[in-house]
Coordinates of C-alpha atoms in Angstrom, one line a residue:
X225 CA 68.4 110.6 61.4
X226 CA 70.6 107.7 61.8
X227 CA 70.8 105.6 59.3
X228 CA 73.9 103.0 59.3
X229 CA 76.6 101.9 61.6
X230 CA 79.3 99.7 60.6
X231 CA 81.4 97.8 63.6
X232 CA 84.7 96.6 63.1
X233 CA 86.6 94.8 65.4
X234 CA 90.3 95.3 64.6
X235 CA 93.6 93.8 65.9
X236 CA 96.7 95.9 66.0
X237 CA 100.3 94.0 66.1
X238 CA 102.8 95.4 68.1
X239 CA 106.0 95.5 66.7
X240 CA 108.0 94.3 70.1
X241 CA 105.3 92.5 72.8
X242 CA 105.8 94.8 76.0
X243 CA 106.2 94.2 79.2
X244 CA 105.2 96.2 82.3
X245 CA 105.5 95.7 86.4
X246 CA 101.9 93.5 85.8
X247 CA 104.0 91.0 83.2
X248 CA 106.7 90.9 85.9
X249 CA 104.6 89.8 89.0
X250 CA 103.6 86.8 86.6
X251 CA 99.4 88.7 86.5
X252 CA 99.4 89.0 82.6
X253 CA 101.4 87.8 79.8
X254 CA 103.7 90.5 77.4
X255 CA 101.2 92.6 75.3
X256 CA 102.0 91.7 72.0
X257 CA 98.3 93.5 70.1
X258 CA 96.0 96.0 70.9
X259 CA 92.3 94.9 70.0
X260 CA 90.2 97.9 68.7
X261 CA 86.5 98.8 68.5
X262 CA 85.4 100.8 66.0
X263 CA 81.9 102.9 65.0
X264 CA 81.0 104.6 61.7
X265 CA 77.9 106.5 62.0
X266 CA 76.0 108.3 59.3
X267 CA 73.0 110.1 58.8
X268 CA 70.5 110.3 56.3
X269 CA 71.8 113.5 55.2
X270 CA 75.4 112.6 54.6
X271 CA 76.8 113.2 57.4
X272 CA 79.3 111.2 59.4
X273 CA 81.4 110.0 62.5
X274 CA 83.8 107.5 63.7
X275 CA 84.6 106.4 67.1
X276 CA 86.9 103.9 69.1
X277 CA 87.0 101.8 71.8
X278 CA 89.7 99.6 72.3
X279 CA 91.1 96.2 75.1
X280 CA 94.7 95.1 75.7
X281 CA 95.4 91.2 76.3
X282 CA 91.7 90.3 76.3
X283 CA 87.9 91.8 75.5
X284 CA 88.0 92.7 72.0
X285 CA 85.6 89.9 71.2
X286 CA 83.5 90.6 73.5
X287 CA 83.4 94.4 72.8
X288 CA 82.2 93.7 69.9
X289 CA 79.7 91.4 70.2
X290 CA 78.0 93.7 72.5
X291 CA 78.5 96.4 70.5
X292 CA 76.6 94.2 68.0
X293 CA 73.7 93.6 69.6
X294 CA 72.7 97.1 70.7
X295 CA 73.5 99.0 67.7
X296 CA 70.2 98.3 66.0
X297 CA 68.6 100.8 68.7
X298 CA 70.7 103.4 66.7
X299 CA 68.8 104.1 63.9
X300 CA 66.6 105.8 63.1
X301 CA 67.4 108.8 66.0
X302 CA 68.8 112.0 66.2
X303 CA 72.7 111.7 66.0
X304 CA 72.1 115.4 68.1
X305 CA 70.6 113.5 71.2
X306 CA 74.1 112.4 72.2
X307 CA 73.4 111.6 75.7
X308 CA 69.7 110.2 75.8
X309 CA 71.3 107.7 73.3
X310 CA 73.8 106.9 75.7
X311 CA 71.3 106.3 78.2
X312 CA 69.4 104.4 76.0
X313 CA 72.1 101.8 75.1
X314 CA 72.7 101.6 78.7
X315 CA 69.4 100.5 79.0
X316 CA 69.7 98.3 76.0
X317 CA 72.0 96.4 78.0
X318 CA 71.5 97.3 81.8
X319 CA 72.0 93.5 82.6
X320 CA 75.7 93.5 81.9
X321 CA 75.8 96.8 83.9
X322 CA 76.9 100.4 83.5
X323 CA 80.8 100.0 83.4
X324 CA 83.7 97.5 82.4
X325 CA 83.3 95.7 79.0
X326 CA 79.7 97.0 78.2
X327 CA 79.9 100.4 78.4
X328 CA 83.7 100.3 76.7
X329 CA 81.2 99.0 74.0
X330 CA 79.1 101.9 74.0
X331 CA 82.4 104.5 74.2
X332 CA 82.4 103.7 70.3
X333 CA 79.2 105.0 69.5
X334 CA 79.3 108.0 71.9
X335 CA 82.5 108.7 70.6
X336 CA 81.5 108.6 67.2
X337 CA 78.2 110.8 68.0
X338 CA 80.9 113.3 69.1
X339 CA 83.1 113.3 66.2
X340 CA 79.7 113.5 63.5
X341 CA 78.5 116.7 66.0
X342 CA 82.1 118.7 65.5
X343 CA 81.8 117.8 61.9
X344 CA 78.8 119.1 61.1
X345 CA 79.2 122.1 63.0
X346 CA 82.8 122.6 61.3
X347 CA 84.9 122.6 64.1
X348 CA 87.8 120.5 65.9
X349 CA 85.9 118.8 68.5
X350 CA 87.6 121.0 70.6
X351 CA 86.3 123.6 69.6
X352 CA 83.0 122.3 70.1
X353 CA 83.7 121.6 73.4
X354 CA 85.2 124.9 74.4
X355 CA 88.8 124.6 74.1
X356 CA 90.9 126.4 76.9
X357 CA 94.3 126.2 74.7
X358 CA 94.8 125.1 70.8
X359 CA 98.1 123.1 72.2
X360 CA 98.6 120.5 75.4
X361 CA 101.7 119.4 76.7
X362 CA 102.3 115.5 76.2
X363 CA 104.6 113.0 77.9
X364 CA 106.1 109.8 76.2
X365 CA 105.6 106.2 77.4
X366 CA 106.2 103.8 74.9
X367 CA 109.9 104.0 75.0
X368 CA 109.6 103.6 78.5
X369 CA 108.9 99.6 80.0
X370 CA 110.4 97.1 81.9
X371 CA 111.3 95.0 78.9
X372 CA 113.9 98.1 77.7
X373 CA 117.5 97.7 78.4
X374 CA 118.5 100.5 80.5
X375 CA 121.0 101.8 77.6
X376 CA 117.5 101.9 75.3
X377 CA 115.8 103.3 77.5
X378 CA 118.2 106.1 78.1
X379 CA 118.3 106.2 74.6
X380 CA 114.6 106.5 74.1
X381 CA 114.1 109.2 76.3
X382 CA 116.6 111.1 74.6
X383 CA 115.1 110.8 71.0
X384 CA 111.5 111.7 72.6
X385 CA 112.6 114.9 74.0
X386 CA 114.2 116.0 70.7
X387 CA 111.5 115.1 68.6
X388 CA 109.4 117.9 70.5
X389 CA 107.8 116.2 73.7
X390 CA 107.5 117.8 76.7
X391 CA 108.0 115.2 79.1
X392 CA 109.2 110.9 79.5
X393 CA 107.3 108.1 81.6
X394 CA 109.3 104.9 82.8
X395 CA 107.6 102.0 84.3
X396 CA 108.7 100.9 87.3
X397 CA 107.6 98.3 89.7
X398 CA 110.8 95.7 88.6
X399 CA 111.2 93.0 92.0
X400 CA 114.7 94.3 92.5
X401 CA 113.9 97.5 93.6
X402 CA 117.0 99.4 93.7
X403 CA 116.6 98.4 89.9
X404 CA 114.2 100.8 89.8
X405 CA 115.9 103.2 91.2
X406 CA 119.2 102.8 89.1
X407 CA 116.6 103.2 85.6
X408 CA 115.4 106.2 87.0
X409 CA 118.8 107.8 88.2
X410 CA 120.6 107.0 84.4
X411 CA 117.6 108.6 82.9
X412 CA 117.6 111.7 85.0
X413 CA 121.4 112.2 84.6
X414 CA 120.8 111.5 80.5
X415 CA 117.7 114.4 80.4
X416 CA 118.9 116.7 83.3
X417 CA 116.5 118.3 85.8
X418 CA 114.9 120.4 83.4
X419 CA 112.8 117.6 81.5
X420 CA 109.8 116.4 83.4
X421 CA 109.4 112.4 84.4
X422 CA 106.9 110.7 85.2
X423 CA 107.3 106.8 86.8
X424 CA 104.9 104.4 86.6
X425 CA 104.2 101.4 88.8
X426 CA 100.8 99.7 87.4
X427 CA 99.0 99.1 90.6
X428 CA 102.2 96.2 91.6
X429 CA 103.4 97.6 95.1
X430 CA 101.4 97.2 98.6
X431 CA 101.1 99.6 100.7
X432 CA 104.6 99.3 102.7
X433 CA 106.5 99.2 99.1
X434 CA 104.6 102.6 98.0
X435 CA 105.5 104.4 100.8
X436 CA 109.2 103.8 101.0
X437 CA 109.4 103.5 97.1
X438 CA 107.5 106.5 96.9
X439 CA 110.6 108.3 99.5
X440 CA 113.1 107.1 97.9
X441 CA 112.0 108.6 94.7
X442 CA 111.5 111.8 96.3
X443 CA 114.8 113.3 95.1
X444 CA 113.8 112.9 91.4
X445 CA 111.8 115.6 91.4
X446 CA 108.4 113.5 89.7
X447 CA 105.8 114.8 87.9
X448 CA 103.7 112.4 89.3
X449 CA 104.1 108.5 91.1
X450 CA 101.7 106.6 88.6
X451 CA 99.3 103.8 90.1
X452 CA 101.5 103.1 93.1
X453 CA 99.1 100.9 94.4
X454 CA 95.9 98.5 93.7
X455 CA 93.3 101.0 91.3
X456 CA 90.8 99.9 93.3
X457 CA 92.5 100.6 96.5
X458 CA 91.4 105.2 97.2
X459 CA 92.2 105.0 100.9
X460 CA 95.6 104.1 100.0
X461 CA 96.1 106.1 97.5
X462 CA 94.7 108.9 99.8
X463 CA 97.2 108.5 102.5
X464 CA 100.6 107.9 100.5
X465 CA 99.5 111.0 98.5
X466 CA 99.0 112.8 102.2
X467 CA 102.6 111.7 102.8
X468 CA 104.6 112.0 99.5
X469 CA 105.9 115.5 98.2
X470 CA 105.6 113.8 95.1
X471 CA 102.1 113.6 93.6
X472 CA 100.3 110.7 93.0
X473 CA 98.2 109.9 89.7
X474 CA 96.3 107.1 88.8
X475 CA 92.9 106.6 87.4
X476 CA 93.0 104.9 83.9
X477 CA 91.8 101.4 84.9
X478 CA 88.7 102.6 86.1
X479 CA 85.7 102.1 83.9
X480 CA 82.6 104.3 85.2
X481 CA 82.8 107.7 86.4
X482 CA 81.4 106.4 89.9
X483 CA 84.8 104.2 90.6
X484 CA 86.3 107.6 89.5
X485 CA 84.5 109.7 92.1
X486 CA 85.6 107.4 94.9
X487 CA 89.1 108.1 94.0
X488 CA 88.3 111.9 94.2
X489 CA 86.1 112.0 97.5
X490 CA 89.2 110.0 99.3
X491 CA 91.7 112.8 98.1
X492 CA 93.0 109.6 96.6
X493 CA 94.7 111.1 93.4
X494 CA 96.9 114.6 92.9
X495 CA 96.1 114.2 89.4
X496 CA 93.5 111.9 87.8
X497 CA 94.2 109.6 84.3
X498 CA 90.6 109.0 83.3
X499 CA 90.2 107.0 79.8
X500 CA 87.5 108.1 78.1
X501 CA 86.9 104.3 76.3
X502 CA 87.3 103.0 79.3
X503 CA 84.7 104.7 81.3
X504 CA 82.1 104.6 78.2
X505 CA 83.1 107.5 75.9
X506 CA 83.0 111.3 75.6
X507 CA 79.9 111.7 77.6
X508 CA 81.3 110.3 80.5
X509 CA 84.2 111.8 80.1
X510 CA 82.7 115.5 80.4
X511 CA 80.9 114.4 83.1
X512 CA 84.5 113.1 85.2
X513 CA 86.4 116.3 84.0
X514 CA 83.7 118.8 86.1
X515 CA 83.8 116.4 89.2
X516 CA 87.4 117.3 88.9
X517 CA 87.4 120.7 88.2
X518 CA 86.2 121.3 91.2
X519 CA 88.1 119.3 93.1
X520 CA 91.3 121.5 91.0
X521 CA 92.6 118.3 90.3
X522 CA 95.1 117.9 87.3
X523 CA 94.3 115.7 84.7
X524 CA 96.3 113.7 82.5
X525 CA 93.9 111.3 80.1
X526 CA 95.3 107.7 79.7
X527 CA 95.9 106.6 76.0
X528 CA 93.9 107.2 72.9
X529 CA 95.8 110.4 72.0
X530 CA 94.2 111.3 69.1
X531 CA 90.5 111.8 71.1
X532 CA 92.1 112.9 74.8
X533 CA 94.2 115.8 72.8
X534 CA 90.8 117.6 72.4
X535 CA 89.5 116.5 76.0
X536 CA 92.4 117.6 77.6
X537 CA 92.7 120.9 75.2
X538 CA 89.1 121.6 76.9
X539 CA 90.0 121.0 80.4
X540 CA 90.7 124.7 82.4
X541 CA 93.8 123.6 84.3
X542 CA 96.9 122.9 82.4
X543 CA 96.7 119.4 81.4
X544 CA 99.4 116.6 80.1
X545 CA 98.0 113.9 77.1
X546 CA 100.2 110.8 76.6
X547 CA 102.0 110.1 73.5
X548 CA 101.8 106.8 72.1
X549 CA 102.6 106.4 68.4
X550 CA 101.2 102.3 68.3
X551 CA 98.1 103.5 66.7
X552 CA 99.9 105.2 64.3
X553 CA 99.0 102.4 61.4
X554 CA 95.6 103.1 62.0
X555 CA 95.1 106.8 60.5
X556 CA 96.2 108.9 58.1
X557 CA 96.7 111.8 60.0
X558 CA 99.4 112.5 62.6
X559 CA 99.1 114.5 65.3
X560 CA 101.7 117.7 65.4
X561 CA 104.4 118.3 68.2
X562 CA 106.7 120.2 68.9
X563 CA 108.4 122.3 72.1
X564 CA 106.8 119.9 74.3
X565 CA 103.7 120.4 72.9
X566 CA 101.0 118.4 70.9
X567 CA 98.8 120.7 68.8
X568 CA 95.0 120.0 68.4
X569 CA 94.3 120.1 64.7
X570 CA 92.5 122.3 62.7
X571 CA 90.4 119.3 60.3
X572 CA 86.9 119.2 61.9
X573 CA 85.9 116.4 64.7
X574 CA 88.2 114.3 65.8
X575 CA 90.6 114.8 62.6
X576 CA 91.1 111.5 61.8
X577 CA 90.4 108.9 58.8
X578 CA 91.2 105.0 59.0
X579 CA 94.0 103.5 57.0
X580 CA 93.5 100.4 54.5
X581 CA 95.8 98.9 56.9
X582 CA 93.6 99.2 59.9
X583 CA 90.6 97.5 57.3
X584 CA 93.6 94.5 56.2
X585 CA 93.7 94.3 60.3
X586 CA 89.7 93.8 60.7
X587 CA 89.0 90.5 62.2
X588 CA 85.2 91.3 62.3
X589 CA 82.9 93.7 60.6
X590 CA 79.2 94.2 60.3
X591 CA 76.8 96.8 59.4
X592 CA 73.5 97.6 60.4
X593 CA 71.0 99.7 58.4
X594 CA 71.7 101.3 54.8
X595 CA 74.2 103.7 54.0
X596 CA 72.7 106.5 52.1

């Protein structure tokens, strides 16, 4: 049985605040820290999980606090009962409602829940889940925004591609447009047409700008046109993706799997970028990955690296994880790549242990029960 949880709310600096086509529009301010959510779970027979959530710009606080008050209907239960507990926090605090900040609370404990479940079984979570490959192919980003000089950014691409990853992001979405264009065209020549690229617009173009953005960019030969338009917005997206060669993805600002399953009943998205914090943890997660199965959508899982490698690793089409090293600080462990690749490890659950610099980092912590 559950026993004790201990919360931590955590802020992570970024080294260089970063700036994407949101920050450029004037609707949010540079990132310059990540704020993180994080559960420790154990049992009264030793054993144990950890979990994440996490905000950018603005919800950390709140995160936590409702984390806080719902934890207390942890103890005492069966870490097994992974999704009546998820239901039952719901529950705990069905006034808030069942997606956005309060379930991005909950994501810690499911995930957590998760992670304890692998470990006591003695597998990768993975493994537990059914893994369809022991290896993903990942894509950079963070070398990738608006706030890079186009020489660094060439640069960047560059150094990710010999350090072993498959594939490089830009953001795009810059007012002059045909600067967009000229960012992508110096890091095509740079990587050749043998390294896949991804661009990235974060939801800043109308519908007009999509569409002849999106055919200008044709000749790039694109992975994938990232949030070309409003998240919100699945008839859109549904008929610029009926009229692109280039597929469209988008996804990772939703936060329930329902806003998610609009976005695949339109034909909305080529390829779906569900975060599983975001939309309230593993649990949900699972749920969103059959509605898109069948739909033989490809998935590419926003963020959080270290607990989409084993999502994605699960998922039966070939699937893409992005690399992000910024919570690098926070663990002890680093996840492998190489040849494009990102290998799921071998260290049961999640396969990862906090740093004493993510505990210097803690801004908040409480605990709730006894740990035995």
């Amino acid at each position: 049985m559950i026993r004790w949880v201990r919360l931590s709310s955590v802020r992570l600096p970024l080294g260089t605040p970063v700036s994407d086509a949101k920050v450029l529009t004037g609707r949010q301010r540079p990132m310059s820290e990540v704020a993180l959510l994080f559960a420790e779970i154990a049992t009264d027979d030793g054993h144990e999980g950890i979990g994440f959530s996490y905000s950018k710009r603005a919800g950390g606080p709140g995160q936590f606090a409702h984390a806080k008050e719902v934890a207390p209907d942890l103890i005492g239960e069966d870490p097994s009962d992974i999704g009546r507990l998820w239901t039952k926090l719901v529950w705990s605090g069905a006034s808030v409602g069942r997606s956005g900040l309060a379930t991005q609370a909950l994501a810690a404990f499911d995930i957590a829940l998760w992670d304890m479940k692998a470990k006591r079984a003695g597998l990768p979570l993975a493994k537990l889940l059914g893994a369809h490959r022991d290896s993903v192919r990942c894509y950079n980003t963070s070398g990738g925004f608006l706030h890079t000089p186009v020489e660094e950014l060439v640069e960047n691409a560059s150094a990710s591609v010999a350090g072993g990853i498959g594939g490089v992001k830009i953001k795009v979405g810059h007012p002059d447009r045909g600067e967009d264009l000229r960012r992508l065209t110096a890091v095509r020549e740079q990587l050749g047409d043998g390294v896949p690229l991804m661009a990235d617009a974060n939801q800043q173009w109308d519908r007009p700008t999509a569409r002849r953005m999106g055919r200008a960019m044709e000749d790039f030969g694109l992975v994938w046109l990232e949030e070309p338009l409003d998240a919100y917005d699945a008839q859109g997206h549904a008929a610029l993706a009926a009229c692109l060669d280039t597929p469209v993805a988008t996804g990772e600002m939703l936060a329930s799997v329902a806003e998610h399953w609009e976005l695949i009943r339109a034909g909305a998205a080529d390829v779906i970028q569900p975060d599983a914090p975001r939309i309230g943890g593993i649990t949900q997660f699972l749920k969103l990955a059959a509605l898109a199965e069948h739909q033989h959508l490809q998935l590419a899982p926003h963020f959080a690296m270290e607990i989409h490698l084993h999502l994605a690793a699960a998922y039966p089409y070939e699937p893409w994880v992005e690399h992000f090293d910024w919570l690098d600080p926070l663990f002890e462990e680093r996840v492998e790549i190489g040849d494009g690749r990102m290998r799921v490890p071998r260290r049961p659950g999640l396969g990862i242990t906090l740093t004493e610099q993510a505990r210097t980092w803690t801004r908040e912590m409480c605990e709730i029960g006894r740990r035995p």
